[in-house]
Coordinates of C-alpha atoms in Angstrom, one line a residue:
X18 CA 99.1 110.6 -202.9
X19 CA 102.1 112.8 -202.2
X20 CA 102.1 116.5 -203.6
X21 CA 105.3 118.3 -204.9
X22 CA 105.7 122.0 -205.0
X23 CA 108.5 124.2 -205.5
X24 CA 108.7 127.4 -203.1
X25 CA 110.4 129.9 -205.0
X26 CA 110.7 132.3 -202.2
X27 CA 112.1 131.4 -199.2
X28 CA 115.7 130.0 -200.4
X29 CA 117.9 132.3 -198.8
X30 CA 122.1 131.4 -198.2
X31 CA 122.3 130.2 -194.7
X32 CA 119.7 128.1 -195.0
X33 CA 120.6 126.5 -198.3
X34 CA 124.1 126.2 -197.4
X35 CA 122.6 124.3 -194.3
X36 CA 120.2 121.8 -196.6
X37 CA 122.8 120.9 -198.9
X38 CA 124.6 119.9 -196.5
X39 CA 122.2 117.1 -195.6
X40 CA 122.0 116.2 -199.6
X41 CA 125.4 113.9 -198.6
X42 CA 126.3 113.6 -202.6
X43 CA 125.8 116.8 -203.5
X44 CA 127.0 118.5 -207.0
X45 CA 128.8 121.9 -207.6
X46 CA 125.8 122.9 -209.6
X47 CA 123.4 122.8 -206.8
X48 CA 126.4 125.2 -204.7
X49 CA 125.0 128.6 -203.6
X50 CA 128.3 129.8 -204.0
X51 CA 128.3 128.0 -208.1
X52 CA 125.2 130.0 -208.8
X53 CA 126.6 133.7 -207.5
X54 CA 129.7 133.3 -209.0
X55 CA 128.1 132.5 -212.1
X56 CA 125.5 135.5 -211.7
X57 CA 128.2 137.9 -211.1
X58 CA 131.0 136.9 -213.9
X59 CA 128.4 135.6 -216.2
X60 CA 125.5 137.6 -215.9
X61 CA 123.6 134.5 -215.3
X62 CA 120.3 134.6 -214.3
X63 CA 120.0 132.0 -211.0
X64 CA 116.3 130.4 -209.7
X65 CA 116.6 128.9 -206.7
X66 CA 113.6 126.3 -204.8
X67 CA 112.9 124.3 -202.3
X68 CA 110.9 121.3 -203.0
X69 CA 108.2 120.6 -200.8
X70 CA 106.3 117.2 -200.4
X71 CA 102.8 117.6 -198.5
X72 CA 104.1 120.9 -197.3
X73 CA 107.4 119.8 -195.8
X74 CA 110.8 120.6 -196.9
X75 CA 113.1 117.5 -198.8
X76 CA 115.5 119.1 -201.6
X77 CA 116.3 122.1 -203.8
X78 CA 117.1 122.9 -207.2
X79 CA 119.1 126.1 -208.7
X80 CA 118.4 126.9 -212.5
X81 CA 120.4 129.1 -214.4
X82 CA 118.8 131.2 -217.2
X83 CA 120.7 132.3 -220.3
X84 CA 119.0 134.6 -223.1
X85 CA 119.9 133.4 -226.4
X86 CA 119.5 136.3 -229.2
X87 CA 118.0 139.0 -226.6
X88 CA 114.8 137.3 -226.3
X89 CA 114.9 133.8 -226.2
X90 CA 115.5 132.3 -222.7
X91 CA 117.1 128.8 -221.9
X92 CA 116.4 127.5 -218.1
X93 CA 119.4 125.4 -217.6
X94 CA 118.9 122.6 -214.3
X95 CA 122.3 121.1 -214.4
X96 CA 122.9 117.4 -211.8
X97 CA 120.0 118.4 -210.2
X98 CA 117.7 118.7 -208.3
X99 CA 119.1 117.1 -205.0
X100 CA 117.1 116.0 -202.1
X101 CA 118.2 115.6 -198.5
X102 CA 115.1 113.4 -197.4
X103 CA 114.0 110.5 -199.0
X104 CA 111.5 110.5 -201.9
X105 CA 110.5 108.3 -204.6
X106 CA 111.4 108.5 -208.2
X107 CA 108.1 109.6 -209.2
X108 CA 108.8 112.4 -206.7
X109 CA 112.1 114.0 -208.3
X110 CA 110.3 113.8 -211.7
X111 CA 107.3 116.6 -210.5
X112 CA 109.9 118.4 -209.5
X113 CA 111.2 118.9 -212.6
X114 CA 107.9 118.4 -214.5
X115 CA 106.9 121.4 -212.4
X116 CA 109.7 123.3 -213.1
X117 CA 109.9 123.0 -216.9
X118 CA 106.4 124.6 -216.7
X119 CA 108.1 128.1 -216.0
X120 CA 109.7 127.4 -219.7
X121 CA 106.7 127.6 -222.2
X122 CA 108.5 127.5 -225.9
X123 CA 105.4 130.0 -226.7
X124 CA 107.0 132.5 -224.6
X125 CA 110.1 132.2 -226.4
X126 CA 111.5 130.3 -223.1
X127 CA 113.1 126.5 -223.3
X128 CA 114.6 124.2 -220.1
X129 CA 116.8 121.8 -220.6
X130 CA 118.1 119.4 -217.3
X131 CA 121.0 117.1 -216.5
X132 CA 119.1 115.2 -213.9
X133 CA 120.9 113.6 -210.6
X134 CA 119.7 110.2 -211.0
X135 CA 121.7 107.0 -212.0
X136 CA 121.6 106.5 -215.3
X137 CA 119.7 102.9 -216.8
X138 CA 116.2 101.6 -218.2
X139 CA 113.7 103.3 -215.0
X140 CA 115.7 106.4 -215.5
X141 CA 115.0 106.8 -219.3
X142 CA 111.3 105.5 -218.8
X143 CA 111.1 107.6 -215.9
X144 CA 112.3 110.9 -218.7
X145 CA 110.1 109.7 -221.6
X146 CA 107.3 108.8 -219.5
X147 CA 107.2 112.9 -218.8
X148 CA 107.3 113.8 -222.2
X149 CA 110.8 114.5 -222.1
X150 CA 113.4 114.0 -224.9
X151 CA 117.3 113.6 -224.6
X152 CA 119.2 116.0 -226.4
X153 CA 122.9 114.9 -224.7
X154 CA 124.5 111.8 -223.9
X155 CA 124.4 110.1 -220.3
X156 CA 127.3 112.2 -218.4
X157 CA 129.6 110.1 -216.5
X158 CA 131.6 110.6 -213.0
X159 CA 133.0 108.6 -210.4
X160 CA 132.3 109.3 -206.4
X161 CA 135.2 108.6 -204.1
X162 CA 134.2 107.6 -200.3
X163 CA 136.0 109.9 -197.9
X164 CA 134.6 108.3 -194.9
X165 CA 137.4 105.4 -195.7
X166 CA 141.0 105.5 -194.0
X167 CA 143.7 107.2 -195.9
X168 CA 145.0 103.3 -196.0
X169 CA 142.7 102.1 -197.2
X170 CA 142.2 104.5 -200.1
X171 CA 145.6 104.0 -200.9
X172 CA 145.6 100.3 -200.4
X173 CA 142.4 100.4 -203.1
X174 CA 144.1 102.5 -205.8
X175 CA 145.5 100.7 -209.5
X176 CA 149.0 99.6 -208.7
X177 CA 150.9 101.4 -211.2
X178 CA 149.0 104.4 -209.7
X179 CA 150.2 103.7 -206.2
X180 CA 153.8 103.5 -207.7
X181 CA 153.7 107.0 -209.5
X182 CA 152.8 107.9 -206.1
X183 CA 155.6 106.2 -204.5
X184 CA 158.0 108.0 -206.8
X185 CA 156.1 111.7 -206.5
X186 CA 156.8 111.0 -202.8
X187 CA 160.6 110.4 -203.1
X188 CA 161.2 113.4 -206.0
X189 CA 161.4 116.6 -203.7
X190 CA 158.4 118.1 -205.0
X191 CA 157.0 120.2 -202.2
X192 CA 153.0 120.6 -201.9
X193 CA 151.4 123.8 -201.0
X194 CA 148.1 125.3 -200.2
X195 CA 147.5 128.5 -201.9
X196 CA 145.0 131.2 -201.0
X197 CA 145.0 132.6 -204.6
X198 CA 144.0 130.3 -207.1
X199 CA 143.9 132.8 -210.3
X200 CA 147.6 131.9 -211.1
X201 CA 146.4 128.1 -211.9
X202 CA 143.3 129.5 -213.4
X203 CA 144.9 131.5 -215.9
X204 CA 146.9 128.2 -216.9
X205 CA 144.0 126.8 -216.9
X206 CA 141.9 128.6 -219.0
X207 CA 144.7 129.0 -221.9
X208 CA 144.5 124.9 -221.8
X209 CA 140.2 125.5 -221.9
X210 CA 140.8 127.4 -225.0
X211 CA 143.4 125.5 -226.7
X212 CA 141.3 122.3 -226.3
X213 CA 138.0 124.2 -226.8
X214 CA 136.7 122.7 -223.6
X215 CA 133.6 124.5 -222.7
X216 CA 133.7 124.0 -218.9
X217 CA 133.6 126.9 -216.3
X218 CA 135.7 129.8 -217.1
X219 CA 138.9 130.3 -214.8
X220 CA 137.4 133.7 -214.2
X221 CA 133.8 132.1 -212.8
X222 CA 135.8 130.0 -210.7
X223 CA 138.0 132.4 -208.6
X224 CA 134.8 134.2 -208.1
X225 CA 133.4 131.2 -205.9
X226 CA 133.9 132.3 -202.1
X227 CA 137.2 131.5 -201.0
X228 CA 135.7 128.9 -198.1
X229 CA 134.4 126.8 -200.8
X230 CA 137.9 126.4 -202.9
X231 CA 140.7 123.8 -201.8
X232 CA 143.5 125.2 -204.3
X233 CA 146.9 122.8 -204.1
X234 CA 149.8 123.4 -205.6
X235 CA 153.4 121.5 -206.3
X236 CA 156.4 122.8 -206.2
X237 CA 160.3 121.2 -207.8
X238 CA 163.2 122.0 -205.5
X239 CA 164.2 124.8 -207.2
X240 CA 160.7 126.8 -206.5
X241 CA 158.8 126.4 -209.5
X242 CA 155.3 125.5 -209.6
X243 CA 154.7 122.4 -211.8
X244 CA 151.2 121.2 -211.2
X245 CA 148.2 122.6 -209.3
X246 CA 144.2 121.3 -208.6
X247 CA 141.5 123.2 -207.6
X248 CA 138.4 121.2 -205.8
X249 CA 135.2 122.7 -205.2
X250 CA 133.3 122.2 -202.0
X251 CA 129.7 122.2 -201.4
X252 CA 127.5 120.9 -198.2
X253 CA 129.8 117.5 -197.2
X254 CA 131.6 117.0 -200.7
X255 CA 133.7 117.9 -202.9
X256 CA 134.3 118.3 -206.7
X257 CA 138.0 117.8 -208.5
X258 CA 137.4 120.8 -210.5
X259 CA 140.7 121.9 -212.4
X260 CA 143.9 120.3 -213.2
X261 CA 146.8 121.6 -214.6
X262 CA 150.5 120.2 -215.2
X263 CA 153.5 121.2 -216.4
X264 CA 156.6 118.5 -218.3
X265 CA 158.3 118.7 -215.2
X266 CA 155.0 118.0 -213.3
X267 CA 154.6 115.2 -215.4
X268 CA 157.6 113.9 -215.7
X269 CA 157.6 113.4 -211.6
X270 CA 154.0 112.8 -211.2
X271 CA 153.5 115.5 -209.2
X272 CA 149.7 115.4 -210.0
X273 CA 149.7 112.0 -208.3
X274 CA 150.8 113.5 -204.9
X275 CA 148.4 116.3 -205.5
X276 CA 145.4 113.8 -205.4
X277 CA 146.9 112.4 -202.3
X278 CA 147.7 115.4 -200.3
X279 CA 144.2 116.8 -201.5
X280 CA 142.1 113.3 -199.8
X281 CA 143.8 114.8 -196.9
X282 CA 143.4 118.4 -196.5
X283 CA 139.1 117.3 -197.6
X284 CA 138.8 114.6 -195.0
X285 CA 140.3 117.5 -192.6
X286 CA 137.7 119.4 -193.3
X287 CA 135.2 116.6 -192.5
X288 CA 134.1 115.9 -196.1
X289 CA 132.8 112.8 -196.8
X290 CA 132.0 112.3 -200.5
X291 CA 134.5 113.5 -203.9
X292 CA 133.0 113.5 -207.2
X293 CA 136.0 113.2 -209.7
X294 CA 134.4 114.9 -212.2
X295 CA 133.5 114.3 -216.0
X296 CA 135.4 111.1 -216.9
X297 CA 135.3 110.6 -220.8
X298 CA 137.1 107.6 -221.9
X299 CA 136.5 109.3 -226.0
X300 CA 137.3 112.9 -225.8
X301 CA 139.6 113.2 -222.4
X302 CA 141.3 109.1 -222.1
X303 CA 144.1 110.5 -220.5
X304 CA 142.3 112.5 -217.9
X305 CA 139.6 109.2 -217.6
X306 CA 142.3 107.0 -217.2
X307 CA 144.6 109.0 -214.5
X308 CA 141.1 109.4 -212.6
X309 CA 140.5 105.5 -212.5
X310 CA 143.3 105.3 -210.7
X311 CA 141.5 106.2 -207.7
X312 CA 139.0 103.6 -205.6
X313 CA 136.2 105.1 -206.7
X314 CA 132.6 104.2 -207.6
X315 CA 131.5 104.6 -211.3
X316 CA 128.3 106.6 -211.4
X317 CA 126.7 107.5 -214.8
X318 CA 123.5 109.9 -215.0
X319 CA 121.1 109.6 -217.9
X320 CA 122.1 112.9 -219.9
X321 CA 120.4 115.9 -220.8
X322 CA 117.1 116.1 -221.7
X323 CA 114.8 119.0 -222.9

């Protein structure tokens, strides 16, 4: 019989920067660089293991901790916790099992978790089983292999997609990296609040080191900028984090070319997996349908559960 622990200790940057790396699908959440930003602009609290089996090293989890009312704390585990060796499904479930035990509702202290496992009937039993209950529907992405030619990509994307493309190509629109992304973050975050879209704040995400940001941006022939993205990497992936488009941007499907010049600059950079991001077909069609554009592999996780 295997035995889990969590080693609360020893998880210090280098070396988790090094593990995740080894995680091959690894989420934002689980970043280093996620959890300080959100420490610092947040005032987040961040727990950070390594999970042991029989004494040797196989994943990691970060928490984040929010009080609620100046007492009450909520231990958040969000697409977590990942694991770079292999391990059985009973095995991710101590992990969290153990963890939720740092949460006692008697000491005014709750955990909630948006587990990293595909969603489906083993999953839920798997939740239930533990005593868990879900609280939030099963989250769904999509994770785009960028160990695959450019061509090949390209040849796999919708049609009418490829075409938008096509046209972006031929409209003048120059793309451009930019060192500062708090320009499209402050567009950004006046879309966040007109939408009440209660992702990341624009200010959290300039705070993530600058080596772990990819911000693109497209300009019209006359110097504008109409359209920027921001991805977010962590260990050998990436994350399509913010979008933002202008009329004009639309209009020439500068977002399009964006993507494109984006699966570039990652596979550059030696990355190997992008995770699209939430893809809602009920609050966000738009966004759910531009991203199933892209060859990319449907994954849905089971939700959250407390």
């Amino acid at each position: 019989m295997s035995t889990i622990q969590l080693d609360w200790e020893s998880p210090r940057e280098e070396e988790w920067r090094r593990r995740l790396e080894k995680c091959g699908r690894s989420t934002a959440f689980q970043s280093w660089s996620w959890g300080a930003a959100s420490a610092a602009v947040d005032g987040t609290g961040v727990r950070r293991a390594y999970i042991l089996k029989n004494g040797r090293p196989v994943g990691l989890m970060q928490i984040f901790e929010e009080r609620k009312l100046g007492a009450f704390t909520l231990g958040k585990l969000i697409r977590g916790p990942l694991f770079h060796q292999p391990v059985m499904p009973e095995d991710r479930l101590a992990a969290m099992v153990l963890a939720s035990r740092d949460y006692p509702l008697k000491r005014l202290r709750r955990y909630s978790f948006l587990p990293e496992l595909p969603d489906g009937p083993a999953a839920q039993g798997l939740m239930r089983q533990a005593g868990f209950h879900p609280a939030m529907a099963p989250y769904h992405t999509a994770w785009l292999d960028l160990t695959q030619p450019l061509t090949t990509i390209r040849a796999g994307m919708r049609q009418n997609f490829r075409n938008q493309l096509c046209r972006a190509e031929r409209s003048g629109l120059a793309v451009r990296k930019v060192e500062d992304p708090r320009p499209l973050l402050a567009r950004y975050d006046q879309h966040r609040k007109q939408r009440r879209y209660s992702g990341p704040s624009g200010t959290m995400l300039a705070a993530i080191r600058e080596e772990d940001l990819l911000c693109l941006q497209a300009y019209s022939m006359s110097g504008d900028s109409v359209a920027g993205v921001l991805f977010v990497l962590h260990g050998r992936a990436a994350t399509y984090q913010v979008g933002w488009t202008s009329a004009e941007g639309r209009r020439t499907h500068a977002h399009n070319l964006l993507l494109w010049n984006g699966l570039e600059a990652l596979q550059e950079s030696k990355l190997e997996h992008l995770d699209l991001g939430g893809i809602d077909w009920t609050r966000a069609p738009g966004v759910a349908h531009f991203k199933s554009g892209l060859p990319a592999e449907p994954f849905s996780l089971p939700g959250t559960f407390v």
